[in-house]
Short mmCIF file of C-alpha atoms in Angstrom, two decimals:
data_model
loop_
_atom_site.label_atom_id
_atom_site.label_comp_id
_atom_site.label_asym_id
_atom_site.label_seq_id
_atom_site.Cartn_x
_atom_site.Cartn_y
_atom_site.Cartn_z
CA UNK A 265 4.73 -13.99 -23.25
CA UNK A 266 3.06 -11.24 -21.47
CA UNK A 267 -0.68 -12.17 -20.66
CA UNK A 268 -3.71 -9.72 -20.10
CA UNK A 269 -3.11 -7.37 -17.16
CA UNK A 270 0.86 -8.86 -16.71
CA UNK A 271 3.59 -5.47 -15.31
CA UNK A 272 6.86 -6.41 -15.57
CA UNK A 273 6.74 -6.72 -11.84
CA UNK A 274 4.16 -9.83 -12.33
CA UNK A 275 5.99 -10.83 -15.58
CA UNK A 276 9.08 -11.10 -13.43
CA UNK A 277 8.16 -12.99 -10.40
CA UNK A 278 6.31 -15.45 -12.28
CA UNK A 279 9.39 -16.42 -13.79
CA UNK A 280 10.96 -16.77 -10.79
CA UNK A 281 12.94 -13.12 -11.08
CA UNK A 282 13.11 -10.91 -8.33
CA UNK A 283 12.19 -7.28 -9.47
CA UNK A 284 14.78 -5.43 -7.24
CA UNK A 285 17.11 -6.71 -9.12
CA UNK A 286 16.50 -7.89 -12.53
CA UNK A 287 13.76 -4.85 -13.58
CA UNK A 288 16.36 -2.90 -15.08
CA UNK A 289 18.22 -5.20 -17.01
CA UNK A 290 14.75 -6.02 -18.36
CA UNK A 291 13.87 -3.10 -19.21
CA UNK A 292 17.23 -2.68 -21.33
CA UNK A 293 16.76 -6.16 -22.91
CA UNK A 294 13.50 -5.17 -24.23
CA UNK A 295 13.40 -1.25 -24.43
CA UNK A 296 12.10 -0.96 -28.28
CA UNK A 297 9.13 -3.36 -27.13
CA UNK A 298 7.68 -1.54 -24.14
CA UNK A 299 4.85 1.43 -24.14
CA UNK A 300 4.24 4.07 -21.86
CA UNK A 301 5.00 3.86 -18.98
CA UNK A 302 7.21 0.74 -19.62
CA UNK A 303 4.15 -1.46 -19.58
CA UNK A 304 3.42 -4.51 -21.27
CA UNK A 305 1.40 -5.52 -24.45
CA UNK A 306 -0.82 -8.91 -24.15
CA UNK A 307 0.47 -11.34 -26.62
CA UNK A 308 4.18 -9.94 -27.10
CA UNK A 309 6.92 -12.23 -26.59
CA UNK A 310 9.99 -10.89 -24.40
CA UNK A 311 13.30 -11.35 -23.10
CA UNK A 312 13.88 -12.59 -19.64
CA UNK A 313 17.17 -11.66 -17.81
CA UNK A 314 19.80 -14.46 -16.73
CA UNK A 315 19.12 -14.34 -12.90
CA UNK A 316 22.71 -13.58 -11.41
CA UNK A 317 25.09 -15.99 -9.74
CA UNK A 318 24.71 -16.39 -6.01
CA UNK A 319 20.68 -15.05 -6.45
CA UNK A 320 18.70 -17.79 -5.32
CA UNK A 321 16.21 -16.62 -8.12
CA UNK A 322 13.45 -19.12 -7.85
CA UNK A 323 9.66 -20.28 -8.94
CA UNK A 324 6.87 -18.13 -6.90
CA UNK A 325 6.41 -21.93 -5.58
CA UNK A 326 8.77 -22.01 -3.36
CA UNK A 327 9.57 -18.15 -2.76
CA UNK A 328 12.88 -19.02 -1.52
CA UNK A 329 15.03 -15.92 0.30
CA UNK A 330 16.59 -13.83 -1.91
CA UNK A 331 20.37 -13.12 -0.03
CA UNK A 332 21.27 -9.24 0.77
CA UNK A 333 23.39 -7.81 -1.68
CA UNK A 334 26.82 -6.44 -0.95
CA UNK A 335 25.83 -3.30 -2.43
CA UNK A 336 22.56 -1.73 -2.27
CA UNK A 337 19.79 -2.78 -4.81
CA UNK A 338 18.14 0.12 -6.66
CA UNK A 339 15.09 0.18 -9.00
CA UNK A 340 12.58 2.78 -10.48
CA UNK A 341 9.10 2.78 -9.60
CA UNK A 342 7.57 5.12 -11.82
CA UNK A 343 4.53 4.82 -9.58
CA UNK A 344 5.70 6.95 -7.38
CA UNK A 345 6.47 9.89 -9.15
CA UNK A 346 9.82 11.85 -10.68
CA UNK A 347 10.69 13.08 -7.21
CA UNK A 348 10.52 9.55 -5.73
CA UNK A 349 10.91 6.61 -8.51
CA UNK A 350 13.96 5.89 -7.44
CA UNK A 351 14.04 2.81 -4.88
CA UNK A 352 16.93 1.61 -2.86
CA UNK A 353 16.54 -1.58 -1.10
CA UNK A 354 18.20 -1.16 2.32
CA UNK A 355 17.47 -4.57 3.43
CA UNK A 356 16.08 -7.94 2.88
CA UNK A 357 13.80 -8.24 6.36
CA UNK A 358 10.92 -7.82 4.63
CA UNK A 359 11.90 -10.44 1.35
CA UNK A 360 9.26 -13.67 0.74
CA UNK A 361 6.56 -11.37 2.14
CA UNK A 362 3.94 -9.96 0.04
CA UNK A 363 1.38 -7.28 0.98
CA UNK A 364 -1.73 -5.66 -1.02
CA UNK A 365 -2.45 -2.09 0.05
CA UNK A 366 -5.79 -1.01 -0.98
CA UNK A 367 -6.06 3.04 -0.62
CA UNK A 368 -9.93 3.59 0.38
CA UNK A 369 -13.15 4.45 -2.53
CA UNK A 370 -10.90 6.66 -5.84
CA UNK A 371 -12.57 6.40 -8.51
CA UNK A 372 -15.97 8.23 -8.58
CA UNK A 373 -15.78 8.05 -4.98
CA UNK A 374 -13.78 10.46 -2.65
CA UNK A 375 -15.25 9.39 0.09
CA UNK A 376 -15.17 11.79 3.25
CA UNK A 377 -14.95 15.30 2.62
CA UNK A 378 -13.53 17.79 4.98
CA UNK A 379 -13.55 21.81 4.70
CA UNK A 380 -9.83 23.06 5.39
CA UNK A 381 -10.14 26.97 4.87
CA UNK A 382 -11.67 27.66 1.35
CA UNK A 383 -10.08 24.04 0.54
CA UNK A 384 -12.12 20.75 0.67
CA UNK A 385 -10.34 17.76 1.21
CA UNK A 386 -11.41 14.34 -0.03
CA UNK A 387 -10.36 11.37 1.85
CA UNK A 388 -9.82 9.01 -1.38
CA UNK A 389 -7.12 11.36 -2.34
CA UNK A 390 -5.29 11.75 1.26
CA UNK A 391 -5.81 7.87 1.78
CA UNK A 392 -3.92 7.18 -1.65
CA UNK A 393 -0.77 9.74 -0.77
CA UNK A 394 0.10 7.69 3.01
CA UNK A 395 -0.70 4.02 1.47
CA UNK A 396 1.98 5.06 -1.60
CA UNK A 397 4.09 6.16 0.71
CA UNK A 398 3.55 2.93 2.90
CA UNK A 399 4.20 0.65 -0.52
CA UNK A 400 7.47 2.36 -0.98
CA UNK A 401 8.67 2.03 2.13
CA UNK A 402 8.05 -1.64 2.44
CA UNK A 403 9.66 -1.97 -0.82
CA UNK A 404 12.77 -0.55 0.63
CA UNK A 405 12.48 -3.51 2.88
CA UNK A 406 12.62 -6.48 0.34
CA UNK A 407 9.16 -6.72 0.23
CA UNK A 408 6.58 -7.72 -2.66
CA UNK A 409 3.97 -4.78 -2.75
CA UNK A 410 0.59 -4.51 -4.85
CA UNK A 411 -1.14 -1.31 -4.83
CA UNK A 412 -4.97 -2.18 -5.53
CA UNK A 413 -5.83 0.93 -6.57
CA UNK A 414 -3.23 3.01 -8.32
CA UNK A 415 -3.31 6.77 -9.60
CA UNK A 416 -0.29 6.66 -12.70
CA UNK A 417 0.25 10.68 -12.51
CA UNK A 418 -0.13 11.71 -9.07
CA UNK A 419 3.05 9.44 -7.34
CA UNK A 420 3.86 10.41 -4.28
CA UNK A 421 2.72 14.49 -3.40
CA UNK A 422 4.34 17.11 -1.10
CA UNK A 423 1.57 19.54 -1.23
CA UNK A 424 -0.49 20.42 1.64
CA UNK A 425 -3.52 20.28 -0.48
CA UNK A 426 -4.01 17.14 -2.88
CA UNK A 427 -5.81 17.77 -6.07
CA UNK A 428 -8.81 15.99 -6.38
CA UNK A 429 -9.33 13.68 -9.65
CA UNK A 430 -11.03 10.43 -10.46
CA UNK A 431 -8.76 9.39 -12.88
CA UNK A 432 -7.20 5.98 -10.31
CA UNK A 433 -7.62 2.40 -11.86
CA UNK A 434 -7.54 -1.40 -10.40
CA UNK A 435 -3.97 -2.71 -9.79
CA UNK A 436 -4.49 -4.66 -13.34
CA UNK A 437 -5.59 -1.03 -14.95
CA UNK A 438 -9.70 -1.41 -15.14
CA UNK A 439 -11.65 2.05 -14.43
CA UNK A 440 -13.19 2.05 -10.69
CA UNK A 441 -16.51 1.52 -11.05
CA UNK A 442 -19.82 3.69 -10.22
CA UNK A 443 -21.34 1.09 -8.11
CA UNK A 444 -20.34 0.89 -4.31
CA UNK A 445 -20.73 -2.97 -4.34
CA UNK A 446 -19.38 -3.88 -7.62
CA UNK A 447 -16.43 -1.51 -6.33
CA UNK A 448 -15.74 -3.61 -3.16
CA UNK A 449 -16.56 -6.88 -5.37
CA UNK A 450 -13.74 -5.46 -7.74
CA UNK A 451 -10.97 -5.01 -5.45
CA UNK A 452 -11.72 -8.36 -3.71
CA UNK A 453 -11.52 -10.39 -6.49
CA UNK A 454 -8.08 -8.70 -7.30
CA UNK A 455 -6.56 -9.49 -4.34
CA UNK A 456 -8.01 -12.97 -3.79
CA UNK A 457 -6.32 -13.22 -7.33
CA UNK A 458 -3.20 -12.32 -6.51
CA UNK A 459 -3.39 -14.37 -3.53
CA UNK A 460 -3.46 -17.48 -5.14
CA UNK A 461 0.08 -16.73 -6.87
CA UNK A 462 1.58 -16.69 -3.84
CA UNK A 463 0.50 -19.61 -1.88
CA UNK A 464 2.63 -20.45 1.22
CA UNK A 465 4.20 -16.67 1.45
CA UNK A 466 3.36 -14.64 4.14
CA UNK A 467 0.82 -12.35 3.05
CA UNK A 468 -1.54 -9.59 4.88
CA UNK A 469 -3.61 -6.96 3.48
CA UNK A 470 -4.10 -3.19 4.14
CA UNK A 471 -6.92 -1.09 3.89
CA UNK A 472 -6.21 2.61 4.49
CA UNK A 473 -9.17 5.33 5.14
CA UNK A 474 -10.10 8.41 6.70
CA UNK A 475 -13.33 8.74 8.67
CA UNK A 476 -15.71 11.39 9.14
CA UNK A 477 -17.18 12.86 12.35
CA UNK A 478 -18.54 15.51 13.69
CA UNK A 479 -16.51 18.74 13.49
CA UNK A 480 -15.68 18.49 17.06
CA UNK A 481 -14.40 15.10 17.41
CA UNK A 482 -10.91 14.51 17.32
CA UNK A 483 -9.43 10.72 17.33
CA UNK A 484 -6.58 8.61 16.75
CA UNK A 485 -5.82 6.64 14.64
CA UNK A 486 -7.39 3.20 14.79
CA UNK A 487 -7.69 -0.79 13.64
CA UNK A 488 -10.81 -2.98 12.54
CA UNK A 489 -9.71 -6.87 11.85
CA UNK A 490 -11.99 -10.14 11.40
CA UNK A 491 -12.45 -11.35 14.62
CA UNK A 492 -11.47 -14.71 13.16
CA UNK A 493 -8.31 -13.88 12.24
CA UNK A 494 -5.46 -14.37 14.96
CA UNK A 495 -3.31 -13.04 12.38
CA UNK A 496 -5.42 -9.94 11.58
CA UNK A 497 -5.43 -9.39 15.36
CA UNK A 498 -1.72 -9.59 15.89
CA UNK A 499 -0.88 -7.28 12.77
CA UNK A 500 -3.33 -4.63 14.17
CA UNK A 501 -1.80 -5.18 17.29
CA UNK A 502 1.70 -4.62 16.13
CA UNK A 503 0.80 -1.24 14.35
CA UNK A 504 -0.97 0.03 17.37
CA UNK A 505 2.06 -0.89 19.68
CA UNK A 506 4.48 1.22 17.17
CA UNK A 507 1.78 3.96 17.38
CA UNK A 508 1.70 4.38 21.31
CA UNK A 509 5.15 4.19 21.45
CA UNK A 510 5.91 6.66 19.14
CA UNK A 511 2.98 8.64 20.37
CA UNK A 512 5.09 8.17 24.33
CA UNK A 513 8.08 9.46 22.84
CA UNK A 514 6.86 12.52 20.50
CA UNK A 515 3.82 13.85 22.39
CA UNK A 516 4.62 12.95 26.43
CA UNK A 517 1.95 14.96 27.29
CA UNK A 518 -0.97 13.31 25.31
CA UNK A 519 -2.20 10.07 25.81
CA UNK A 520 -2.93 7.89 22.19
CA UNK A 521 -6.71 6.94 22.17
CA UNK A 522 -6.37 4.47 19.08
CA UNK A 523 -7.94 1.01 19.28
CA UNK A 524 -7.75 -2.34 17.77
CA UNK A 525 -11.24 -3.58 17.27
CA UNK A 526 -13.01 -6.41 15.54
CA UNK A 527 -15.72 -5.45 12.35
CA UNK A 528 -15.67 -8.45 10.52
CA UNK A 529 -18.82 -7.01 8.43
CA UNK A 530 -16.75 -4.76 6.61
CA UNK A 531 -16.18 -6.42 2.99
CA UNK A 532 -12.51 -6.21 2.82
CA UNK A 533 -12.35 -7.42 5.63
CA UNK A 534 -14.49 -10.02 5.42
CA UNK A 535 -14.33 -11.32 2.04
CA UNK A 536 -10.06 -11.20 1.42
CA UNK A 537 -8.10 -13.71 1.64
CA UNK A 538 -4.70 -12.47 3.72
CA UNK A 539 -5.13 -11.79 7.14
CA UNK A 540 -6.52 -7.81 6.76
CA UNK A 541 -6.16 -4.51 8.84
CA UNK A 542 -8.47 -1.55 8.12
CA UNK A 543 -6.91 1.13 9.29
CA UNK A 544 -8.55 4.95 10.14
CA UNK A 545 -5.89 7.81 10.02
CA UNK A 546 -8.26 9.95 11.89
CA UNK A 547 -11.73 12.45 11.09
CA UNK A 548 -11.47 14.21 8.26
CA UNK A 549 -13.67 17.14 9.93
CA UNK A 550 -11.72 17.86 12.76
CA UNK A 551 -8.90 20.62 12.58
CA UNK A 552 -6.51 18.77 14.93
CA UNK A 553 -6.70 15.92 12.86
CA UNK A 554 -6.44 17.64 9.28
CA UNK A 555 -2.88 18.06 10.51
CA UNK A 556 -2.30 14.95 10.42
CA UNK A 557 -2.57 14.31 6.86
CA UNK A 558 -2.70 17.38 5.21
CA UNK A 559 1.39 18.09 6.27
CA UNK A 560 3.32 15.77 4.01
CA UNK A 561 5.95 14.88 6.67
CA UNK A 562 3.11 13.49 9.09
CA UNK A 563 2.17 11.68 5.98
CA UNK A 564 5.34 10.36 5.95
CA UNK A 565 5.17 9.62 9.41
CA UNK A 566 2.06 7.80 9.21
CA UNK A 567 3.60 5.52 6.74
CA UNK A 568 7.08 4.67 8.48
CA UNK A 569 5.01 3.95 11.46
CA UNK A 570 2.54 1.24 9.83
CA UNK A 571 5.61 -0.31 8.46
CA UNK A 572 7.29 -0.19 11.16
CA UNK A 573 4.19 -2.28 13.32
CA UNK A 574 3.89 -4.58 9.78
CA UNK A 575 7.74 -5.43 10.24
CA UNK A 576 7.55 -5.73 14.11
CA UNK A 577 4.93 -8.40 13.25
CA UNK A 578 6.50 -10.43 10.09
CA UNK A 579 9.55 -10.70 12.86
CA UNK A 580 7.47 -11.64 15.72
CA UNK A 581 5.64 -14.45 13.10
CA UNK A 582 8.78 -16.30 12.59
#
């Protein structure tokens, strides 16, 4: 029975069912009973798949390691839009992990602005575009992925320009409110929630913004973590190794300024449970940086190269 704010991803893993896999076959078991969107009614009563032979298919208790398929596993997301629902799993490195990606303010708020041309851009909206990205790709790597705040119609854009709306919702579909507190508060308390599910996984959180400066000031991209949190510190660390790496290798001629720095007053950071990073993508004001998130492909960038520090640091954890 599907309870108040269940997806079929939630439905699924607390029955033990891994969603790469047995999504679909749900989905066909129980097609007539879905609604838009494929999602869930409180109260109804629905079929569960048979997990397959040889899936060690599992209570969330125990989150036991789900072997690699002989063929590739592939799912829909419809999260992520028509031009990018379609998921194949490429590997397992990432499987038992689970990671909440919270895309900064939505809602009411944008956050930053910037002025690009006669365009403005609102940091809420750029934020949301790399942390979708982000959730896809570590989904292509096995992993369990909760998107805090979600925006059901805008998936994953290719536009240079990203429509501004205030239409996003909580991961378990409640508006964003007005409030700045009760926002925080909000998206907190829906992690910590989550949290609790899966006890003993390994499990780190993301926070993904965009500052603002002045005009002038160009920067990197940069890390905040608790400084109580070895973990925090080492996941930060890990992203901001991939970063002047790649930064070595594509721009030899330009030295990467990012830091890793404790701010354990921020309230994400402070207040959720899984080791956190709070990550800055760069100002929103300055013209170099714009370019950094207003091209889709360094969008796309942005997002391999988190995941690839998050993986470099699930391996290293081991």
């Amino acid at each position: 029975m599907a309870e108040d704010g269940d997806g079929i991803y939630l439905l699924l893993r607390r029955h033990g069912l891994n969603p790469a896999e047995h999504l679909q076959p749900f989905v066909e078991l129980n097609q007539d009973q879905l609604g838009q969107g494929n999602s869930l009614f409180a109260g109804k009563t629905y079929l569960l798949p048979t997990a397959s032979a040889g899936t060690a298919a599992v209570a969330e208790k125990t989150l036991a390691v789900v072997p690699v398929p002989s063929s590739p596993t592939i799912f829909t997301e419809p999260l992520f839009g028509k031009g990018y629902e379609r998921v194949e799993v490429i590997d397992r490195q990432l499987q038992g992990t689970v990671y909440y990606l919270v895309a900064g303010h939505s809602g009411p708020d944008p956050g930053a602005i910037g002025k690009y041309g006669p365009y403005q851009l609102s940091e809420d909206e750029y934020a949301y575009d790399v942390t979708v990205r982000l959730a896809r790709r570590l989904m292509e790597h096995g992993a369990i992925v909760y998107m805090i705040i979600k925006d059901e119609d805008d998936g994953i854009r290719d536009e240079n320009i990203l429509k501004m709306d205030t239409d996003e919702v909580s991961y378990f579909g409640k508006p964003i409110p007005y409030d700045h507190k009760q926002r925080l508060r909000n998206r907190v308390a829906d992690i910590n929630r989550l949290y609790l599910k899966h006890k003993g996984a390994h499990q780190r959180m993301l926070s993904i913004h965009i500052d603002s400066r002045s005009k002038g000031k160009n920067i990197d991209v940069f890390f905040y973590h608790h400084e109580n949190s070895a973990p925090g510190l080492a996941l930060a660390e890990r992203i901001h190794e991939v970063f002047t790496n790649k930064y070595n290798r594509y721009q030899p001629n330009r030295e990467y300024f990012g830091t890793v720095t404790p701010r354990s007053s921020l309230y994400v950071v402070k207040y959720s449970h899984p080791p956190t990073v709070f990550v800055e993508l760069g100002n929103i004001k300055n013209d170099k940086d714009q370019r950094r998130f207003v091209i889709p492909n360094n969008r796309q960038a942005l997002a391999n190269w988190i995941c690839d520090g998050i993986m470099a640091d699930y391996k290293a954890s081991k």
